[in-house]
Amino acid sequence: MDCSSTVLDTIFFMKTNRIRRIVVTCDGKMVGLFTVDEAMRQILERSVEDKLSNVKLKRIVQVNNADAIEIARAMMQNSVDAVITDGKIVTEKDLVRGYEWGEEEKIFDLAVRAITVEGFTRLSTAAEIMVRNSIRHLPVVEDQPLGMISARDVVYRFSDKLTLQEEVKQVMVPYLVKGDSNLSLREGVELMMQKGVGSLVFSVDHSLYIVTLKDLIKHIYVYSMKV
């Protein structure tokens, strides 16, 4: 998208093309990445009429070496979820899908206690929680787990309704993709890829834990520091 485009136009474009991030250019030069994270911030600030040239974008990170470890390192050190390599964009999902995961380690070892919301929570509140905690997934729970609301769901819904006043349960994916705590890293990643999700949820002792693509990228990065 050209930097003269508005945030709202960009959100419409992302929804239409089912994408979560887009390269922004000014005068033909790449100047940053606009993702669902930036979209949520602009929506919450009621600044969707701003031009992309006035939005704080994620920086463009180019990696000449397409090695998985180098890409993971670039993502973690620059706090981005995608990099440019050989003229193509490589996302967290691309990297996780192509990495050779082992059988020895358990994916649950990467899990953290999930932040959850209730079904009657407003989408605006869910967006605020995500932005404040730098996360993209919130399990929806009442007496029992109901589903998952993601940053993508919030932004796409806004493109349809131009408001975030609906309740989370009206927009959420009405199920959770759950993993067994004994799954290996390879098995856990395969399950995520098969289901097309960016997070895997575990129920342990009446509490929910979650592993996201970002956690997997961090694991690649941390592992690279040890070898």
PDB file of C-alpha atoms in Angstrom:
ATOM      1  CA  MET A   1       0.000   0.000   0.000  1.00  0.00           C
ATOM      2  CA  ASP A   2       1.168   3.521  -0.713  1.00  0.00           C
ATOM      3  CA  CYS A   3       1.711   5.708   2.340  1.00  0.00           C
ATOM      4  CA  SER A   4      -0.923   8.137   1.045  1.00  0.00           C
ATOM      5  CA  SER A   5      -3.603   5.499   1.750  1.00  0.00           C
ATOM      6  CA  THR A   6      -5.687   5.831   4.895  1.00  0.00           C
ATOM      7  CA  VAL A   7      -5.682   3.312   7.709  1.00  0.00           C
ATOM      8  CA  LEU A   8      -9.324   2.510   6.958  1.00  0.00           C
ATOM      9  CA  ASP A   9      -8.591   1.815   3.287  1.00  0.00           C
ATOM     10  CA  THR A  10      -5.720  -0.427   4.353  1.00  0.00           C
ATOM     11  CA  ILE A  11      -7.909  -2.346   6.799  1.00  0.00           C
ATOM     12  CA  PHE A  12     -10.479  -2.918   4.050  1.00  0.00           C
ATOM     13  CA  PHE A  13      -7.704  -4.136   1.747  1.00  0.00           C
ATOM     14  CA  MET A  14      -6.364  -6.527   4.418  1.00  0.00           C
ATOM     15  CA  LYS A  15      -9.832  -7.985   5.048  1.00  0.00           C
ATOM     16  CA  THR A  16     -10.594  -8.375   1.333  1.00  0.00           C
ATOM     17  CA  ASN A  17      -7.320 -10.204   0.710  1.00  0.00           C
ATOM     18  CA  ARG A  18      -7.322 -12.121   3.997  1.00  0.00           C
ATOM     19  CA  ILE A  19      -3.871 -10.868   5.024  1.00  0.00           C
ATOM     20  CA  ARG A  20      -2.573  -9.689   8.404  1.00  0.00           C
ATOM     21  CA  ARG A  21       0.278  -7.446   7.349  1.00  0.00           C
ATOM     22  CA  ILE A  22       1.222  -5.310   4.384  1.00  0.00           C
ATOM     23  CA  VAL A  23       4.347  -3.519   3.202  1.00  0.00           C
ATOM     24  CA  VAL A  24       3.932   0.261   3.059  1.00  0.00           C
ATOM     25  CA  THR A  25       5.798   2.242   0.402  1.00  0.00           C
ATOM     26  CA  CYS A  26       6.452   5.950  -0.158  1.00  0.00           C
ATOM     27  CA  ASP A  27       7.711   7.026  -3.583  1.00  0.00           C
ATOM     28  CA  GLY A  28       8.315   3.379  -4.382  1.00  0.00           C
ATOM     29  CA  LYS A  29      10.511   2.749  -1.326  1.00  0.00           C
ATOM     30  CA  MET A  30       9.555   0.404   1.504  1.00  0.00           C
ATOM     31  CA  VAL A  31       9.072   2.401   4.707  1.00  0.00           C
ATOM     32  CA  GLY A  32       7.455  -0.040   7.107  1.00  0.00           C
ATOM     33  CA  LEU A  33       5.013  -2.837   7.838  1.00  0.00           C
ATOM     34  CA  PHE A  34       1.385  -2.232   8.771  1.00  0.00           C
ATOM     35  CA  THR A  35      -0.051  -5.191  10.683  1.00  0.00           C
ATOM     36  CA  VAL A  36      -3.176  -6.024  12.656  1.00  0.00           C
ATOM     37  CA  ASP A  37      -1.324  -4.648  15.704  1.00  0.00           C
ATOM     38  CA  GLU A  38      -1.060  -1.167  14.199  1.00  0.00           C
ATOM     39  CA  ALA A  39      -4.625  -1.469  12.924  1.00  0.00           C
ATOM     40  CA  MET A  40      -5.986  -2.155  16.425  1.00  0.00           C
ATOM     41  CA  ARG A  41      -4.076   0.785  17.890  1.00  0.00           C
ATOM     42  CA  GLN A  42      -5.441   3.145  15.253  1.00  0.00           C
ATOM     43  CA  ILE A  43      -8.973   1.832  15.760  1.00  0.00           C
ATOM     44  CA  LEU A  44      -8.763   2.304  19.522  1.00  0.00           C
ATOM     45  CA  GLU A  45      -7.372   5.816  19.058  1.00  0.00           C
ATOM     46  CA  ARG A  46     -10.167   6.593  16.568  1.00  0.00           C
ATOM     47  CA  SER A  47      -7.536   7.505  14.000  1.00  0.00           C
ATOM     48  CA  VAL A  48      -8.567   5.318  11.082  1.00  0.00           C
ATOM     49  CA  GLU A  49      -8.746   8.336   8.758  1.00  0.00           C
ATOM     50  CA  ASP A  50      -5.020   8.977   9.267  1.00  0.00           C
ATOM     51  CA  LYS A  51      -2.750   8.351   6.320  1.00  0.00           C
ATOM     52  CA  LEU A  52      -0.202   5.590   6.648  1.00  0.00           C
ATOM     53  CA  SER A  53       2.532   8.223   6.381  1.00  0.00           C
ATOM     54  CA  ASN A  54       1.419   9.469   9.822  1.00  0.00           C
ATOM     55  CA  VAL A  55       1.241   6.046  11.473  1.00  0.00           C
ATOM     56  CA  LYS A  56       4.021   4.476  13.526  1.00  0.00           C
ATOM     57  CA  LEU A  57       4.766   1.364  11.483  1.00  0.00           C
ATOM     58  CA  LYS A  58       6.813  -1.707  12.244  1.00  0.00           C
ATOM     59  CA  ARG A  59      10.247  -1.311  10.748  1.00  0.00           C
ATOM     60  CA  ILE A  60      11.282  -3.115   7.580  1.00  0.00           C
ATOM     61  CA  VAL A  61      13.914  -5.723   8.426  1.00  0.00           C
ATOM     62  CA  GLN A  62      15.778  -7.275   5.536  1.00  0.00           C
ATOM     63  CA  VAL A  63      17.701 -10.510   6.006  1.00  0.00           C
ATOM     64  CA  ASN A  64      20.169 -11.475   3.297  1.00  0.00           C
ATOM     65  CA  ASN A  65      20.814 -14.895   4.778  1.00  0.00           C
ATOM     66  CA  ALA A  66      17.595 -16.949   4.557  1.00  0.00           C
ATOM     67  CA  ASP A  67      18.762 -19.318   7.308  1.00  0.00           C
ATOM     68  CA  ALA A  68      15.936 -19.995   9.789  1.00  0.00           C
ATOM     69  CA  ILE A  69      18.027 -19.074  12.818  1.00  0.00           C
ATOM     70  CA  GLU A  70      19.071 -15.751  11.290  1.00  0.00           C
ATOM     71  CA  ILE A  71      15.460 -14.945  10.441  1.00  0.00           C
ATOM     72  CA  ALA A  72      14.302 -15.827  13.972  1.00  0.00           C
ATOM     73  CA  ARG A  73      17.094 -13.710  15.434  1.00  0.00           C
ATOM     74  CA  ALA A  74      16.109 -10.746  13.247  1.00  0.00           C
ATOM     75  CA  MET A  75      12.468 -11.082  14.276  1.00  0.00           C
ATOM     76  CA  MET A  76      13.220 -11.222  17.994  1.00  0.00           C
ATOM     77  CA  GLN A  77      15.851  -8.486  18.050  1.00  0.00           C
ATOM     78  CA  ASN A  78      13.684  -6.091  16.032  1.00  0.00           C
ATOM     79  CA  SER A  79      10.297  -7.027  17.546  1.00  0.00           C
ATOM     80  CA  VAL A  80       8.739  -7.821  14.170  1.00  0.00           C
ATOM     81  CA  ASP A  81       6.626 -10.734  12.978  1.00  0.00           C
ATOM     82  CA  ALA A  82       7.927 -10.736   9.413  1.00  0.00           C
ATOM     83  CA  VAL A  83      11.114  -9.953   7.520  1.00  0.00           C
ATOM     84  CA  ILE A  84      12.033  -9.384   3.899  1.00  0.00           C
ATOM     85  CA  THR A  85      14.451 -11.849   2.348  1.00  0.00           C
ATOM     86  CA  ASP A  86      15.287 -12.229  -1.339  1.00  0.00           C
ATOM     87  CA  GLY A  87      12.539  -9.745  -2.126  1.00  0.00           C
ATOM     88  CA  LYS A  88       9.864 -11.860  -0.424  1.00  0.00           C
ATOM     89  CA  ILE A  89       8.126 -11.518   2.924  1.00  0.00           C
ATOM     90  CA  VAL A  90       8.724 -14.295   5.450  1.00  0.00           C
ATOM     91  CA  THR A  91       6.234 -14.417   8.337  1.00  0.00           C
ATOM     92  CA  GLU A  92       6.309 -16.169  11.696  1.00  0.00           C
ATOM     93  CA  LYS A  93       4.023 -18.843  10.286  1.00  0.00           C
ATOM     94  CA  ASP A  94       6.287 -19.390   7.282  1.00  0.00           C
ATOM     95  CA  LEU A  95       9.297 -19.850   9.536  1.00  0.00           C
ATOM     96  CA  VAL A  96       7.535 -22.149  11.999  1.00  0.00           C
ATOM     97  CA  ARG A  97       6.136 -24.275   9.168  1.00  0.00           C
ATOM     98  CA  GLY A  98       9.525 -24.752   7.532  1.00  0.00           C
ATOM     99  CA  TYR A  99      11.637 -25.309  10.643  1.00  0.00           C
ATOM    100  CA  GLU A 100      12.787 -28.823  11.569  1.00  0.00           C
ATOM    101  CA  TRP A 101      11.219 -29.374  14.984  1.00  0.00           C
ATOM    102  CA  GLY A 102      12.427 -32.182  17.223  1.00  0.00           C
ATOM    103  CA  GLU A 103      10.682 -35.021  18.996  1.00  0.00           C
ATOM    104  CA  GLU A 104      12.504 -34.742  22.317  1.00  0.00           C
ATOM    105  CA  GLU A 105      11.160 -31.465  23.689  1.00  0.00           C
ATOM    106  CA  LYS A 106       7.518 -30.952  24.632  1.00  0.00           C
ATOM    107  CA  ILE A 107       5.592 -28.027  23.187  1.00  0.00           C
ATOM    108  CA  PHE A 108       3.878 -27.500  26.544  1.00  0.00           C
ATOM    109  CA  ASP A 109       7.247 -26.441  27.959  1.00  0.00           C
ATOM    110  CA  LEU A 110       6.836 -23.206  25.955  1.00  0.00           C
ATOM    111  CA  ALA A 111       3.329 -22.511  27.251  1.00  0.00           C
ATOM    112  CA  VAL A 112       2.405 -19.553  29.444  1.00  0.00           C
ATOM    113  CA  ARG A 113      -0.734 -18.901  31.473  1.00  0.00           C
ATOM    114  CA  ALA A 114      -3.336 -17.536  29.077  1.00  0.00           C
ATOM    115  CA  ILE A 115      -5.010 -14.168  29.566  1.00  0.00           C
ATOM    116  CA  THR A 116      -8.717 -14.813  29.023  1.00  0.00           C
ATOM    117  CA  VAL A 117     -11.910 -12.804  28.520  1.00  0.00           C
ATOM    118  CA  GLU A 118     -15.562 -13.605  29.060  1.00  0.00           C
ATOM    119  CA  GLY A 119     -18.052 -13.903  26.237  1.00  0.00           C
ATOM    120  CA  PHE A 120     -19.862 -10.661  27.061  1.00  0.00           C
ATOM    121  CA  THR A 121     -16.631  -8.618  26.906  1.00  0.00           C
ATOM    122  CA  ARG A 122     -16.769  -5.850  24.296  1.00  0.00           C
ATOM    123  CA  LEU A 123     -14.473  -6.156  21.311  1.00  0.00           C
ATOM    124  CA  SER A 124     -12.969  -2.787  22.204  1.00  0.00           C
ATOM    125  CA  THR A 125     -11.973  -4.125  25.626  1.00  0.00           C
ATOM    126  CA  ALA A 126     -10.490  -7.266  24.086  1.00  0.00           C
ATOM    127  CA  ALA A 127      -8.478  -5.085  21.678  1.00  0.00           C
ATOM    128  CA  GLU A 128      -7.211  -2.949  24.573  1.00  0.00           C
ATOM    129  CA  ILE A 129      -6.090  -6.072  26.447  1.00  0.00           C
ATOM    130  CA  MET A 130      -4.246  -7.366  23.386  1.00  0.00           C
ATOM    131  CA  VAL A 131      -2.498  -4.055  22.719  1.00  0.00           C
ATOM    132  CA  ARG A 132      -1.567  -3.559  26.379  1.00  0.00           C
ATOM    133  CA  ASN A 133      -0.088  -7.061  26.693  1.00  0.00           C
ATOM    134  CA  SER A 134       1.393  -7.304  23.170  1.00  0.00           C
ATOM    135  CA  ILE A 135      -0.599 -10.451  22.392  1.00  0.00           C
ATOM    136  CA  ARG A 136      -2.919 -11.481  19.566  1.00  0.00           C
ATOM    137  CA  HIS A 137      -4.966 -14.318  21.055  1.00  0.00           C
ATOM    138  CA  LEU A 138      -7.475 -14.374  23.919  1.00  0.00           C
ATOM    139  CA  PRO A 139      -9.309 -17.562  24.876  1.00  0.00           C
ATOM    140  CA  VAL A 140     -12.955 -16.822  25.669  1.00  0.00           C
ATOM    141  CA  VAL A 141     -14.121 -18.460  28.882  1.00  0.00           C
ATOM    142  CA  GLU A 142     -17.275 -18.408  30.995  1.00  0.00           C
ATOM    143  CA  ASP A 143     -18.176 -21.524  32.978  1.00  0.00           C
ATOM    144  CA  GLN A 144     -16.081 -23.370  30.422  1.00  0.00           C
ATOM    145  CA  PRO A 145     -13.906 -22.474  27.425  1.00  0.00           C
ATOM    146  CA  LEU A 146     -16.054 -21.124  24.581  1.00  0.00           C
ATOM    147  CA  GLY A 147     -13.665 -20.128  21.822  1.00  0.00           C
ATOM    148  CA  MET A 148     -10.854 -17.859  20.703  1.00  0.00           C
ATOM    149  CA  ILE A 149     -10.759 -14.191  19.703  1.00  0.00           C
ATOM    150  CA  SER A 150      -7.740 -12.960  17.773  1.00  0.00           C
ATOM    151  CA  ALA A 151      -6.414  -9.602  16.649  1.00  0.00           C
ATOM    152  CA  ARG A 152      -7.286 -10.574  13.085  1.00  0.00           C
ATOM    153  CA  ASP A 153     -10.900 -11.261  14.116  1.00  0.00           C
ATOM    154  CA  VAL A 154     -11.148  -7.846  15.767  1.00  0.00           C
ATOM    155  CA  VAL A 155      -9.714  -5.919  12.826  1.00  0.00           C
ATOM    156  CA  TYR A 156     -11.723  -7.801  10.192  1.00  0.00           C
ATOM    157  CA  ARG A 157     -14.937  -7.272  12.168  1.00  0.00           C
ATOM    158  CA  PHE A 158     -14.220  -3.573  12.404  1.00  0.00           C
ATOM    159  CA  SER A 159     -13.886  -3.449   8.624  1.00  0.00           C
ATOM    160  CA  ASP A 160     -17.452  -4.809   8.415  1.00  0.00           C
ATOM    161  CA  LYS A 161     -19.149  -2.851  11.206  1.00  0.00           C
ATOM    162  CA  LEU A 162     -16.870   0.197  11.772  1.00  0.00           C
ATOM    163  CA  THR A 163     -17.374  -0.320  15.500  1.00  0.00           C
ATOM    164  CA  LEU A 164     -16.031  -2.553  18.284  1.00  0.00           C
ATOM    165  CA  GLN A 165     -19.123  -2.463  20.472  1.00  0.00           C
ATOM    166  CA  GLU A 166     -20.193  -6.044  19.832  1.00  0.00           C
ATOM    167  CA  GLU A 167     -19.587  -8.763  22.404  1.00  0.00           C
ATOM    168  CA  VAL A 168     -16.644 -11.100  21.887  1.00  0.00           C
ATOM    169  CA  LYS A 169     -18.876 -14.188  21.692  1.00  0.00           C
ATOM    170  CA  GLN A 170     -20.536 -12.768  18.558  1.00  0.00           C
ATOM    171  CA  VAL A 171     -17.205 -12.687  16.715  1.00  0.00           C
ATOM    172  CA  MET A 172     -14.970 -15.361  18.246  1.00  0.00           C
ATOM    173  CA  VAL A 173     -14.080 -18.650  16.619  1.00  0.00           C
ATOM    174  CA  PRO A 174     -16.444 -20.922  18.609  1.00  0.00           C
ATOM    175  CA  TYR A 175     -13.847 -23.515  19.578  1.00  0.00           C
ATOM    176  CA  LEU A 176     -10.298 -23.845  20.873  1.00  0.00           C
ATOM    177  CA  VAL A 177      -7.600 -25.945  19.261  1.00  0.00           C
ATOM    178  CA  LYS A 178      -6.295 -27.852  22.256  1.00  0.00           C
ATOM    179  CA  GLY A 179      -3.111 -29.810  22.612  1.00  0.00           C
ATOM    180  CA  ASP A 180      -2.057 -32.595  24.933  1.00  0.00           C
ATOM    181  CA  SER A 181       0.744 -31.652  27.313  1.00  0.00           C
ATOM    182  CA  ASN A 182       2.719 -34.694  26.116  1.00  0.00           C
ATOM    183  CA  LEU A 183       2.892 -33.542  22.492  1.00  0.00           C
ATOM    184  CA  SER A 184       6.395 -33.076  21.153  1.00  0.00           C
ATOM    185  CA  LEU A 185       7.359 -29.800  19.541  1.00  0.00           C
ATOM    186  CA  ARG A 186       7.021 -31.375  16.106  1.00  0.00           C
ATOM    187  CA  GLU A 187       3.601 -32.846  16.870  1.00  0.00           C
ATOM    188  CA  GLY A 188       2.353 -29.602  18.356  1.00  0.00           C
ATOM    189  CA  VAL A 189       3.480 -27.534  15.381  1.00  0.00           C
ATOM    190  CA  GLU A 190       1.968 -30.062  12.971  1.00  0.00           C
ATOM    191  CA  LEU A 191      -1.364 -29.757  14.795  1.00  0.00           C
ATOM    192  CA  MET A 192      -1.265 -25.955  14.550  1.00  0.00           C
ATOM    193  CA  MET A 193      -0.463 -26.085  10.843  1.00  0.00           C
ATOM    194  CA  GLN A 194      -3.173 -28.685  10.152  1.00  0.00           C
ATOM    195  CA  LYS A 195      -5.783 -26.565  11.915  1.00  0.00           C
ATOM    196  CA  GLY A 196      -4.508 -23.306  10.435  1.00  0.00           C
ATOM    197  CA  VAL A 197      -4.211 -21.558  13.808  1.00  0.00           C
ATOM    198  CA  GLY A 198      -1.630 -19.290  15.387  1.00  0.00           C
ATOM    199  CA  SER A 199      -1.980 -20.673  18.895  1.00  0.00           C
ATOM    200  CA  LEU A 200      -2.369 -23.945  20.748  1.00  0.00           C
ATOM    201  CA  VAL A 201      -4.222 -24.114  24.070  1.00  0.00           C
ATOM    202  CA  PHE A 202      -3.678 -26.522  26.964  1.00  0.00           C
ATOM    203  CA  SER A 203      -6.049 -27.157  29.861  1.00  0.00           C
ATOM    204  CA  VAL A 204      -4.168 -28.137  33.002  1.00  0.00           C
ATOM    205  CA  ASP A 205      -5.609 -28.195  36.526  1.00  0.00           C
ATOM    206  CA  HIS A 206      -8.608 -26.072  35.465  1.00  0.00           C
ATOM    207  CA  SER A 207      -6.317 -23.400  34.021  1.00  0.00           C
ATOM    208  CA  LEU A 208      -5.596 -22.522  30.403  1.00  0.00           C
ATOM    209  CA  TYR A 209      -2.089 -22.221  28.977  1.00  0.00           C
ATOM    210  CA  ILE A 210      -1.182 -21.086  25.493  1.00  0.00           C
ATOM    211  CA  VAL A 211       1.637 -21.392  22.956  1.00  0.00           C
ATOM    212  CA  THR A 212       1.720 -18.982  20.016  1.00  0.00           C
ATOM    213  CA  LEU A 213       3.797 -18.636  16.868  1.00  0.00           C
ATOM    214  CA  LYS A 214       5.773 -15.917  18.637  1.00  0.00           C
ATOM    215  CA  ASP A 215       6.685 -18.364  21.422  1.00  0.00           C
ATOM    216  CA  LEU A 216       7.967 -20.805  18.811  1.00  0.00           C
ATOM    217  CA  ILE A 217      10.063 -18.116  17.122  1.00  0.00           C
ATOM    218  CA  LYS A 218      11.499 -17.204  20.523  1.00  0.00           C
ATOM    219  CA  HIS A 219      12.384 -20.845  21.095  1.00  0.00           C
ATOM    220  CA  ILE A 220      14.328 -20.985  17.814  1.00  0.00           C
ATOM    221  CA  TYR A 221      16.144 -17.794  18.808  1.00  0.00           C
ATOM    222  CA  VAL A 222      16.972 -18.967  22.343  1.00  0.00           C
ATOM    223  CA  TYR A 223      18.094 -22.362  21.048  1.00  0.00           C
ATOM    224  CA  SER A 224      20.421 -20.643  18.572  1.00  0.00           C
ATOM    225  CA  MET A 225      22.107 -18.836  21.466  1.00  0.00           C
ATOM    226  CA  LYS A 226      22.998 -22.162  23.056  1.00  0.00           C
ATOM    227  CA  VAL A 227      24.672 -23.771  20.053  1.00  0.00           C
TER     228      VAL A 227
END
